[in-house]
Structure formats: structure tokens, C-alpha cells
XYZ file of C-alpha atoms in Angstrom:
337
model
C 121.731 -82.409 -7.993
C 124.937 -83.614 -9.645
C 123.115 -84.689 -12.838
C 120.127 -82.368 -12.570
C 121.663 -79.606 -14.720
C 124.315 -81.569 -16.611
C 122.476 -81.939 -19.917
C 123.535 -85.587 -20.120
C 121.162 -88.253 -21.392
C 119.980 -91.166 -19.246
C 122.221 -93.471 -21.281
C 125.291 -91.260 -20.694
C 124.544 -91.082 -16.982
C 124.274 -94.857 -16.795
C 127.626 -95.203 -18.597
C 129.220 -92.818 -16.082
C 127.810 -94.740 -13.153
C 129.091 -97.939 -14.762
C 132.572 -96.350 -14.904
C 132.235 -95.683 -11.184
C 131.286 -99.298 -10.530
C 134.053 -100.643 -12.798
C 136.616 -98.626 -10.841
C 135.263 -100.136 -7.633
C 135.370 -103.653 -9.106
C 139.063 -103.291 -9.949
C 140.236 -101.670 -6.704
C 137.699 -102.801 -4.060
C 139.418 -105.898 -2.671
C 143.017 -104.629 -3.079
C 142.090 -101.484 -1.129
C 140.506 -103.602 1.605
C 143.755 -105.489 1.997
C 145.617 -102.163 2.177
C 143.392 -101.149 5.100
C 144.036 -104.477 6.854
C 147.781 -104.507 6.221
C 148.513 -100.857 6.938
C 146.123 -98.259 8.410
C 142.340 -98.129 8.178
C 142.295 -94.551 9.439
C 144.732 -93.462 6.708
C 142.455 -95.036 4.106
C 139.563 -92.891 5.354
C 141.718 -89.763 5.155
C 142.798 -90.574 1.591
C 139.179 -91.256 0.650
C 138.143 -87.721 1.558
C 140.977 -86.256 -0.520
C 139.999 -88.321 -3.570
C 136.346 -87.344 -3.214
C 137.370 -83.680 -3.073
C 139.341 -84.155 -6.302
C 136.291 -85.774 -7.890
C 134.075 -82.782 -7.128
C 136.769 -80.456 -8.462
C 136.830 -82.419 -11.710
C 133.056 -82.135 -12.081
C 133.172 -78.372 -11.525
C 136.210 -77.603 -13.669
C 135.337 -79.942 -16.548
C 131.510 -80.183 -16.798
C 131.556 -82.550 -19.773
C 131.193 -86.299 -20.230
C 134.939 -86.853 -19.867
C 135.181 -84.522 -16.884
C 132.406 -86.460 -15.182
C 134.094 -89.735 -16.131
C 137.403 -88.650 -14.539
C 135.520 -87.536 -11.461
C 133.774 -90.871 -11.141
C 137.085 -92.732 -11.360
C 138.391 -90.600 -8.486
C 135.117 -91.052 -6.605
C 135.280 -94.805 -7.127
C 138.837 -94.952 -5.805
C 137.831 -92.963 -2.754
C 134.863 -95.205 -2.152
C 136.962 -98.364 -2.223
C 139.249 -96.939 0.452
C 136.258 -96.312 2.719
C 134.455 -99.568 1.993
C 135.547 -102.202 4.463
C 137.963 -99.885 6.270
C 135.255 -97.997 8.152
C 133.335 -101.121 9.176
C 136.558 -102.814 10.318
C 137.674 -99.749 12.268
C 134.289 -99.525 14.001
C 133.986 -103.233 14.795
C 137.553 -103.635 16.057
C 137.241 -100.485 18.139
C 134.283 -102.069 19.926
C 135.843 -105.537 20.105
C 139.019 -104.297 21.815
C 136.800 -103.172 24.710
C 134.694 -106.341 24.681
C 131.668 -104.577 23.140
C 131.487 -106.293 19.750
C 127.829 -107.215 20.351
C 127.005 -103.489 20.201
C 128.160 -103.227 16.581
C 124.690 -103.657 15.080
C 123.200 -100.922 17.226
C 126.074 -98.525 16.584
C 126.155 -99.310 12.867
C 122.440 -98.515 12.684
C 123.087 -95.259 14.520
C 125.831 -94.286 12.078
C 123.530 -94.994 9.125
C 120.758 -93.000 10.779
C 122.951 -89.959 11.380
C 124.308 -90.142 7.828
C 120.825 -90.171 6.336
C 119.404 -87.485 8.622
C 122.349 -85.242 7.711
C 121.139 -85.305 4.102
C 118.228 -83.047 5.053
C 120.215 -79.918 6.028
C 122.576 -80.718 3.163
C 119.611 -80.678 0.753
C 118.471 -77.308 2.117
C 122.000 -75.933 1.788
C 122.344 -77.364 -1.732
C 119.115 -75.674 -2.786
C 120.356 -72.350 -1.404
C 123.804 -72.655 -2.965
C 122.400 -73.743 -6.329
C 119.949 -70.815 -6.413
C 122.614 -68.273 -5.363
C 125.757 -69.448 -7.146
C 124.646 -72.258 -9.399
C 126.378 -75.585 -9.875
C 129.893 -74.155 -9.409
C 129.277 -72.795 -5.912
C 127.613 -76.012 -4.771
C 130.523 -77.994 -6.193
C 133.282 -76.005 -4.490
C 131.514 -76.161 -1.148
C 131.375 -79.946 -1.650
C 135.140 -79.965 -2.234
C 135.631 -78.132 1.051
C 133.380 -80.544 2.948
C 135.324 -83.549 1.635
C 138.559 -81.992 2.841
C 136.990 -81.389 6.248
C 136.007 -85.065 6.379
C 139.668 -86.026 5.927
C 140.666 -83.771 8.818
C 138.003 -85.384 11.019
C 139.143 -88.885 10.003
C 142.637 -88.031 11.247
C 141.217 -87.906 14.775
C 139.622 -91.374 14.669
C 141.209 -93.748 17.192
C 142.648 -96.894 15.629
C 143.116 -99.853 17.995
C 146.355 -101.850 17.718
C 146.143 -105.225 16.008
C 147.860 -108.553 16.678
C 151.601 -108.908 16.355
C 151.173 -111.616 13.710
C 149.765 -109.021 11.341
C 152.867 -106.858 11.809
C 154.844 -109.539 9.991
C 152.231 -110.452 7.391
C 152.848 -109.128 3.901
C 150.249 -107.452 1.758
C 149.643 -110.548 -0.383
C 149.306 -112.740 2.717
C 146.695 -110.350 4.104
C 144.851 -110.389 0.798
C 144.830 -114.194 0.661
C 143.602 -114.439 4.253
C 140.624 -112.221 3.497
C 139.732 -114.080 0.321
C 139.937 -117.467 2.082
C 137.672 -116.377 4.908
C 135.006 -115.100 2.521
C 134.413 -118.669 1.292
C 133.005 -120.355 4.452
C 130.741 -117.364 5.190
C 129.692 -116.956 1.577
C 125.964 -116.785 2.403
C 126.482 -113.695 4.567
C 128.807 -112.205 1.947
C 126.252 -112.831 -0.814
C 123.437 -111.250 1.214
C 125.440 -108.049 1.711
C 126.512 -108.001 -1.950
C 122.958 -108.315 -3.263
C 121.302 -105.950 -0.815
C 123.998 -103.274 -0.852
C 123.891 -103.182 -4.670
C 120.349 -101.821 -4.519
C 121.738 -98.627 -2.999
C 123.053 -97.740 -6.469
C 119.464 -96.804 -7.287
C 119.780 -93.812 -4.922
C 121.860 -92.076 -7.592
C 118.719 -91.837 -9.704
C 116.388 -90.377 -7.066
C 116.771 -86.799 -8.310
C 116.198 -87.823 -11.928
C 113.198 -89.886 -10.910
C 111.629 -86.980 -9.046
C 112.257 -84.719 -12.023
C 110.443 -87.232 -14.217
C 107.557 -86.948 -11.764
C 107.252 -83.237 -12.724
C 109.141 -81.609 -9.832
C 111.121 -78.479 -10.928
C 114.905 -78.909 -10.767
C 115.501 -76.183 -8.173
C 113.011 -77.856 -5.796
C 114.300 -81.412 -6.209
C 116.568 -81.406 -3.099
C 113.784 -80.113 -0.853
C 111.155 -82.386 -2.400
C 113.264 -85.436 -1.580
C 114.190 -84.519 2.014
C 111.648 -86.994 3.346
C 113.347 -89.896 1.557
C 116.552 -89.958 3.662
C 114.487 -89.316 6.809
C 112.438 -92.439 6.178
C 115.664 -94.244 5.325
C 117.056 -93.102 8.680
C 113.966 -94.418 10.459
C 114.411 -97.789 8.778
C 118.100 -97.934 9.666
C 117.343 -97.046 13.284
C 114.914 -99.973 13.499
C 117.352 -102.382 11.845
C 117.659 -105.691 13.647
C 114.323 -105.572 15.459
C 112.365 -107.916 13.187
C 112.994 -111.665 12.867
C 112.625 -111.970 9.092
C 114.295 -109.633 6.631
C 113.318 -111.268 3.341
C 109.679 -110.210 3.445
C 110.653 -106.654 4.442
C 112.804 -106.296 1.330
C 110.080 -107.925 -0.765
C 107.598 -105.348 0.546
C 109.996 -102.541 -0.363
C 110.100 -103.801 -3.951
C 106.317 -103.767 -4.172
C 106.228 -100.209 -2.817
C 108.798 -99.065 -5.390
C 106.802 -100.623 -8.208
C 103.673 -98.819 -6.975
C 105.570 -95.506 -6.953
C 106.801 -96.108 -10.506
C 103.290 -96.826 -11.720
C 101.881 -93.648 -10.144
C 104.759 -91.419 -11.379
C 103.413 -88.244 -9.745
C 104.978 -85.934 -7.114
C 102.952 -87.639 -4.367
C 104.753 -90.896 -5.193
C 107.817 -89.441 -3.436
C 106.184 -90.657 -0.211
C 106.231 -94.220 -1.532
C 109.836 -93.745 -2.661
C 110.716 -92.804 0.907
C 108.856 -95.808 2.296
C 110.764 -98.068 -0.089
C 114.038 -96.553 1.068
C 113.184 -96.954 4.740
C 112.354 -100.635 4.357
C 115.480 -101.165 2.292
C 117.731 -99.486 4.868
C 116.237 -101.663 7.585
C 117.369 -104.768 5.732
C 120.783 -103.336 4.825
C 121.671 -102.742 8.487
C 120.722 -106.327 9.310
C 122.812 -108.024 6.630
C 125.845 -105.796 7.251
C 125.749 -106.539 10.976
C 125.454 -110.288 10.432
C 128.495 -110.277 8.146
C 130.700 -108.433 10.631
C 129.795 -110.838 13.421
C 130.749 -113.814 11.258
C 134.224 -112.571 10.302
C 136.860 -114.130 12.555
C 140.225 -113.171 11.046
C 142.011 -109.829 11.217
C 141.468 -109.329 7.473
C 138.054 -107.813 8.252
C 138.245 -104.970 5.745
C 139.252 -107.387 2.972
C 136.321 -109.728 3.620
C 133.937 -106.773 3.697
C 135.409 -105.573 0.414
C 134.700 -108.971 -1.152
C 131.012 -108.389 -0.421
C 131.292 -104.862 -1.773
C 132.833 -106.000 -5.051
C 129.955 -108.430 -5.489
C 127.553 -105.557 -5.052
C 129.259 -103.626 -7.838
C 128.512 -106.398 -10.336
C 124.839 -106.313 -9.363
C 124.898 -102.514 -9.571
C 125.591 -102.831 -13.310
C 122.154 -104.420 -13.577
C 120.644 -101.412 -11.795
C 122.182 -99.035 -14.323
C 120.965 -101.101 -17.250
C 117.475 -101.476 -15.831
C 117.201 -97.720 -15.393
C 117.736 -97.221 -19.108
C 115.351 -100.030 -20.044
C 112.548 -99.628 -17.534
C 113.458 -97.030 -14.892
C 112.054 -97.498 -11.392
C 109.587 -100.239 -12.312
C 112.361 -102.553 -13.542
C 114.492 -101.813 -10.464
C 111.503 -102.703 -8.283
C 111.270 -106.088 -9.985
C 114.997 -106.648 -9.328
C 114.448 -105.862 -5.632
C 111.771 -108.581 -5.537
C 114.224 -111.066 -7.036
C 116.937 -110.157 -4.499
C 114.427 -110.512 -1.665
C 113.552 -114.028 -2.784
C 117.221 -114.998 -2.978
C 118.102 -113.863 0.558
C 114.782 -114.839 2.197
C 115.446 -116.782 5.380
C 113.090 -117.922 8.098
């Protein structure tokens, strides 16, 4: 819905998304170290405030530069969440001796997040039809502020006394050093998570498949539901490479059909993809041993941003078909038996 009525070209939209990714590339790892050195909960609170400012920028300045400023703010907010949330969740379980439950709980969080997109889509359709883009935008600002208030109530377990004396640069170096021996897990998360950048184009894709703008949110409600189903099943199959490969084939089939009915295939692609994403994220968290957990996770995230640039370029060159081919390549790289 953000781009649906913006009047921007596909090339301009890709440039804006690249600005978002570039912001993440610059601040991803430093923000992870901030979460490890200081407070992960505070990072989540600040993230909500920055996201609220981003929406305000998009509403107040609906031009290329207004969108660009908003994406810088959105990128900064995203870097504060990335790594910090996973570390807060994992350490909260580990302090009670329940670290093995992380995969199940992480899948549940992903499932709830995706299912929540359905009522949000219904509300967005209502707000857009009643008050247009401005009303939908200001309600989004309010919701981001509410998320910061909720984050204030998250419990944050105490960490080791050695970290109390570690400086910011020491924390940063610790996280970067640990990412090296577990580089295969880091690479898997980087490659797979990057594919999620394609979600930003779902509304444009559905519009290209001849769905009226006002009905786009409702027409795509099944996509996050199938994504939620995939996330909920994450970790139950032995091999993940062939699942991701299958999702690429499904996306290519949807791109070839290019009709409203292909939204079903788009949802199936997203469900298979989410299944794999939960698996690789869980494996990475289990392999991190130091207290610089958010920093290591951010290293994987920054890798995903570089791959996301390819997603943006492929959208301009070949839309969904080209992205489907990239998914096949990623699946072959991470395929393990």
C-alpha cells in the first residue's frame, strides 16, 4: 500500500529500497554491538520511534525525497531491531535453561507476526477508502509508537559481569570474531533472509496481475497466512535446500501465469520460504556461544542487505521471474543433506 498510490516508477522504487538497504549496511553491525553493550530492550523502543518518524515523513512529504528520508529512518529503526530481538528472546530462554525451545518460540513469533497482517490489511483497506493515504499513514505512526510502549515492558535478563566492563569496541570485535568460525550458518541466514526483500514488491506484483489498487490488501491476505503456516512448520523437515528450491519454482510459475489466480502460488512460495527462514535463523542462534549475540546476528543481517540489492535490480530487469531464478541459486548454495 505504501507504493500503490505514490506515482513513482519501478526504477524509483528500487532506488528507494536500495537507500533502505544501504542505511542498513552502514549501521547494522554497529547497532548490534550497541544492543550487546548496552540494552537490547532500549534498542527495540528506539526502533519503534524511528519507524513512527519514517511514516510521518512519508505522509508529510509524499515525494521521492520524502520517501528517501523515510527509508533512512526506517533503515535505522530496522538495524536496532535486527539482532537485538533475537538476542533478547534467546537469552531470556537460556537464563531459565530453555534455550532448546528457541526454534519453536521463534516460529511462533513469526507465525503471529504474519497472521497479524490479515486484520492489518483489512484495516488498511478501510482506512485507505475512508481517509486515503494520509489517514492510513497517521494510524501507522500511532501503531509504531504503541510498539515502543509495549517494548518497554519486555523483561531483559542480566548478563555476565565481564560484559559490564567491556567497552563498545571490545563488544564489536567479539561479535565479529565469533562470526568467522560459524560462517556457514551466518551465510545461510544472510542469503535466505535477503529473499524477504521481495515482499516489498508483493503489492506491485498483484497490481501488475490486474488487481485494482483498493483491493490489493485484501487480495493478498492469503499470502501472509500461508507464510504463517510455513513458519509454524519450520524445523520439522530434515532437508531445507529442496524446500527453498521448490519455492523458487513456484514463484517462477506464478510469474509466468501473471493473473490474479497466481496469488495462490505467490502465497505457496512465501510459505515454503518462511519454513526455511525459521530453520536457518534457529540454527544460527544455537551456534552462537559468546554474549555478543546481537552483533553476530547483525553480521548475518548485513550480508543479507548486500544480496537484497540484487533483488531490487532483478525486479527492474525481470520482475518476479528473475527473483525466482535467484531463489533457485540461493537454494543450491545452502543445500545440505
